[in-house]
C-alpha positions as a printed Julia matrix, in Angstrom:
314×3 Matrix{Float64}:
  0.0     0.0     0.0
  1.08    3.59   -0.58
  0.21    7.12    0.44
  0.39   10.31   -1.65
  2.44   13.44   -1.19
  3.92   16.4    -3.03
  7.18   18.31   -3.2
  7.28   22.07   -3.67
  9.82   24.84   -4.22
  9.81   28.58   -4.84
  7.78   27.92   -8.0
  4.77   27.1    -5.82
  2.93   29.41   -3.45
  2.99   29.18    0.32
 -0.67   28.12    0.23
 -0.3    25.11   -2.03
 -3.14   22.57   -2.04
 -2.68   19.65    0.36
 -5.96   17.9    -0.41
 -5.44   14.15   -0.57
 -1.76   14.36    0.37
 -0.11   12.95    3.49
  3.36   14.43    3.18
  5.16   17.4     1.67
  8.87   17.85    0.97
 10.04   21.44    0.48
 13.14   22.71   -1.3
 15.33   24.43    1.28
 18.67   25.23   -0.33
 20.96   24.9    -3.33
 24.77   24.99   -3.35
 25.87   27.4    -0.59
 24.29   30.57   -1.93
 20.57   29.94   -2.32
 17.73   29.58    0.16
 14.17   29.09   -1.02
 12.5    32.35    0.13
  9.21   30.5     0.66
 10.72   27.57    2.52
  9.67   28.63    6.02
  6.08   29.39    5.02
  5.75   26.25    2.88
  7.08   24.05    5.67
  4.78   25.69    8.21
  1.76   25.01    6.0
  2.6    21.31    6.07
  3.11   21.34    9.84
 -0.1    23.29   10.5
 -2.06   20.7     8.53
 -0.52   17.68   10.25
  1.47   16.39    7.3
  4.81   14.6     7.42
  7.35   17.27    6.47
 10.66   17.06    4.66
 13.36   19.37    3.26
 15.63   18.89    0.26
 18.89   20.37   -0.99
 19.86   20.69   -4.67
 23.43   19.39   -4.77
 26.15   20.91   -6.96
 29.75   19.8    -7.43
 32.34   20.89   -4.9
 32.29   22.09   -1.27
 30.31   19.04   -0.12
 30.78   19.51    3.63
 30.0    23.2     3.32
 26.81   22.39    1.42
 25.74   19.91    4.08
 26.28   22.49    6.82
 24.49   25.16    4.8
 21.54   22.82    4.22
 20.94   21.78    7.83
 21.51   25.31    9.12
 18.89   26.84    6.83
 16.43   23.94    6.73
 16.41   23.9    10.55
 14.8    20.43   10.66
 12.77   19.32   13.64
 12.56   15.79   15.05
 10.69   13.59   12.61
 11.46   15.73    9.56
 12.87   14.07    6.45
 16.02   15.4     4.76
 16.88   14.7     1.14
 19.74   15.16   -1.32
 18.48   16.2    -4.77
 21.01   14.62   -7.14
 20.4    15.59  -10.75
 21.98   17.47  -13.62
 22.19   21.21  -13.0
 20.15   22.87  -15.78
 22.21   26.06  -15.4
 25.48   24.53  -16.57
 24.78   20.88  -17.4
 27.02   19.54  -14.63
 26.26   16.54  -12.44
 27.95   15.93   -9.05
 29.81   12.63   -8.98
 28.54    9.55   -7.22
 31.24   10.06   -4.59
 30.06   13.64   -3.99
 26.46   12.47   -3.68
 27.45    9.78   -1.2
 29.64   12.16    0.8
 26.86   14.73    1.07
 24.34   12.2     2.37
 26.81   10.89    4.93
 27.74   14.42    5.99
 24.09   15.31    6.58
 23.6    12.08    8.51
 26.54   12.99   10.75
 25.18   16.48   11.3
 21.63   15.32   11.97
 21.83   11.68   13.12
 18.25   11.68   14.41
 16.7    12.58   11.04
 16.2    10.24    8.1
 18.24   11.25    5.05
 17.07   10.26    1.56
 18.41   10.38   -1.97
 16.24   11.96   -4.69
 17.26   11.19   -8.25
 15.86   10.25  -11.62
 15.45    6.73  -12.92
 17.96    7.32  -15.73
 20.67    8.64  -13.39
 20.07    5.83  -10.92
 20.52    3.21  -13.63
 23.22    4.81  -15.79
 25.28    7.19  -13.6
 25.18    5.93  -10.01
 28.03    3.56   -9.22
 27.52    2.9    -5.5
 23.82    2.22   -5.0
 23.94    4.33   -1.83
 20.74    6.18   -0.97
 21.09    6.87    2.75
 17.92    5.86    4.55
 15.79    5.51    1.45
 15.57    6.06   -2.3
 13.22    8.72   -3.67
 13.06    7.88   -7.36
 11.66   10.13  -10.08
 10.15    8.62  -13.19
  7.18   10.27  -14.83
  5.65    7.07  -16.12
  2.13    7.75  -14.87
  2.22    4.52  -12.85
  2.23    5.45   -9.15
  4.38    3.02   -7.17
  5.74    1.28  -10.25
  9.09    2.83  -11.16
 11.13    0.84  -13.64
 13.98   -0.08  -11.28
 14.9    -3.22   -9.38
 16.22   -1.48   -6.24
 13.99   -0.99   -3.24
 12.45    2.49   -3.25
 10.78    4.57   -0.56
  9.12    7.33   -2.6
  8.16    7.39   -6.27
  7.66   10.75   -7.98
  5.47    9.69  -10.88
  4.19   12.95  -12.37
  4.84   16.69  -12.39
  1.27   17.65  -13.28
 -0.13   19.83  -11.77
  2.53   19.52   -9.03
  5.38   17.1    -8.47
  3.33   14.24   -7.05
  4.62   11.17   -5.25
  3.59    7.97   -3.56
  5.46    6.63   -0.54
  5.7     2.97    0.44
  3.73    3.28    3.67
  0.27    2.09    4.6
 -0.68    5.34    6.33
  0.49    8.82    7.25
  0.94    7.62   10.83
  3.22    4.8     9.69
  5.38    7.2     7.68
  5.56    9.64   10.61
  6.59    6.85   12.98
  9.33    5.72   10.59
 10.58    9.26   10.13
 10.73    9.78   13.89
 12.97    6.78   14.51
 16.7     7.43   14.78
 18.94    6.32   11.95
 20.42    2.86   12.38
 23.01    3.05    9.62
 25.95    3.32   12.03
 26.77   -0.16   13.31
 29.03   -1.42   16.08
 32.35   -2.68   14.82
 33.65   -6.18   15.49
 36.13   -4.64   17.91
 33.31   -2.91   19.84
 31.39   -6.16   20.21
 34.55   -8.03   21.21
 35.25   -5.54   24.0
 31.7    -5.83   25.35
 31.88   -9.62   25.15
 35.18   -9.59   27.07
 33.57   -7.49   29.79
 30.64   -9.9    30.08
 32.94  -12.91   30.34
 35.07  -11.17   32.96
 31.97  -10.45   35.04
 30.74  -14.01   34.76
 34.09  -15.51   35.76
 34.29  -13.12   38.72
 30.83  -14.12   39.85
 29.53  -10.61   39.3
 26.18   -9.49   38.05
 25.14   -7.36   35.11
 27.24   -4.49   33.81
 25.3    -1.66   35.47
 27.97   -1.25   38.11
 30.77   -0.46   35.7
 32.34    2.93   35.2
 30.79    3.1    31.74
 27.3     2.81   33.2
 28.05    5.57   35.69
 29.2     7.81   32.85
 25.94    7.17   31.04
 23.92    7.86   34.16
 25.74   11.14   34.76
 25.5    12.13   31.1
 28.81   13.94   31.32
 29.33   14.48   27.58
 29.35   18.27   27.06
 26.84   20.04   24.85
 28.13   22.47   22.24
 25.37   23.96   20.13
 26.8    26.61   17.78
 24.92   29.84   17.01
 23.33   28.95   13.67
 22.16   32.53   13.15
 25.63   34.03   13.58
 25.85   36.67   10.82
 29.64   36.44   10.84
 29.71   32.77    9.87
 30.32   33.54    6.19
 32.89   35.87    4.67
 32.07   38.88    2.46
 31.38   36.61   -0.51
 28.56   34.93    1.4
 30.06   31.51    0.79
 33.41   31.16    2.54
 33.44   29.97    6.14
 35.1    32.84    7.98
 34.37   32.48   11.67
 36.88   30.08   13.26
 35.08   30.05   16.61
 31.75   29.21   15.02
 33.36   26.48   12.9
 35.11   24.97   15.92
 31.84   24.92   17.85
 30.06   23.29   14.93
 32.77   20.63   14.66
 32.56   19.95   18.38
 28.79   19.6    18.21
 29.08   17.13   15.33
 31.54   15.05   17.36
 29.31   15.22   20.45
 26.29   13.99   18.53
 28.33   11.16   17.03
 29.56   10.1    20.48
 26.03   10.2    21.88
 24.76    8.06   19.02
 27.49    5.45   19.5
 27.0     5.31   23.27
 23.26    4.91   22.82
 23.83    1.86   20.62
 26.35    0.34   23.05
 23.94    0.98   25.91
 21.18   -0.84   24.03
 23.53   -3.77   23.55
 24.44   -3.67   27.21
 20.77   -3.82   28.19
 20.23   -6.79   25.9
 23.19   -8.61   27.4
 22.05   -7.83   30.93
 18.64   -9.29   30.12
 20.29  -12.65   29.46
 20.58  -13.24   33.25
 24.34  -13.61   33.81
 23.92  -16.11   36.66
 21.9   -18.48   34.52
 24.29  -18.01   31.62
 27.24  -18.77   33.88
 25.57  -22.0    35.05
 25.04  -23.07   31.44
 28.67  -22.33   30.6
 29.95  -24.25   33.64
 27.76  -27.23   32.75
 29.08  -27.18   29.23
 32.68  -27.05   30.41
 32.14  -29.83   32.97
 30.76  -32.08   30.26
 33.54  -31.33   27.85
 35.5   -34.41   26.9
 38.91  -34.06   25.31
 40.48  -36.96   23.46
 44.12  -36.89   22.32
 45.35  -39.35   19.7
 49.06  -39.66   18.99
 50.1   -41.06   15.63
 53.59  -42.07   14.48
 55.22  -41.66   17.87
 58.93  -40.94   17.83
 61.07  -43.63   19.37
 63.25  -42.37   22.19
């Protein structure tokens, strides 16, 4: 089942028609020198009418990190908002950002806003003939004006299909209801996984506790750090007028940039700790005492046989 939605830009009014639509995705920015002047009003219309809201950025070649920062600063997404990279040929000069640039932008936005879903918007032809990685962040938003809602001519899994531009860019999303889409959008990204080394360290800690006759891991220093929540907050002033240089593009404020970098690192640390904490809780739920008894029983019943062949005469 699918639900319908639209995407709008400065070409549409701030009072666009939402009849029959469950979501709206609004153009926010392009490159590092354009902000949709109607973005705020168009987003607010979606919010006021209870729709799932998203923001998209038209990507150009070069300055990928700067574009990601520009996008999230001006889109100002709230929890549950969708973010999207619009990857297509620039009609102004005929250029197309590379696959690597597209991938880097999506990953940069995900680092900057780890609690928001980040999508890739692109056309069916580019997806099939130009993309070389198959990376679409948290979901693929595919454009193909074939007049067949929910039936794009691709084999990859898709999240949103833009199937017509008449009278507006109209889409269907692979959700059974608006509530289902909103719930999915509100969940934190799960793209960042624990490494083998992370899991090994946690496993070593569990084994050490079991062998020492201890209980769950709540008494460790790590748990106390979590409980105290000692990681510092560092939210930079997004509205700082001195962030850009005279050209309106170059990052000029070293203090602002340092604060932004620190905030990005803080959010990444919080995300990693949250995942480790979830793993800890799952391991604690195993009942260490019972697990220890099972391990001891297994070891007690272990039988080792040694066979020596071709013994050396001595």
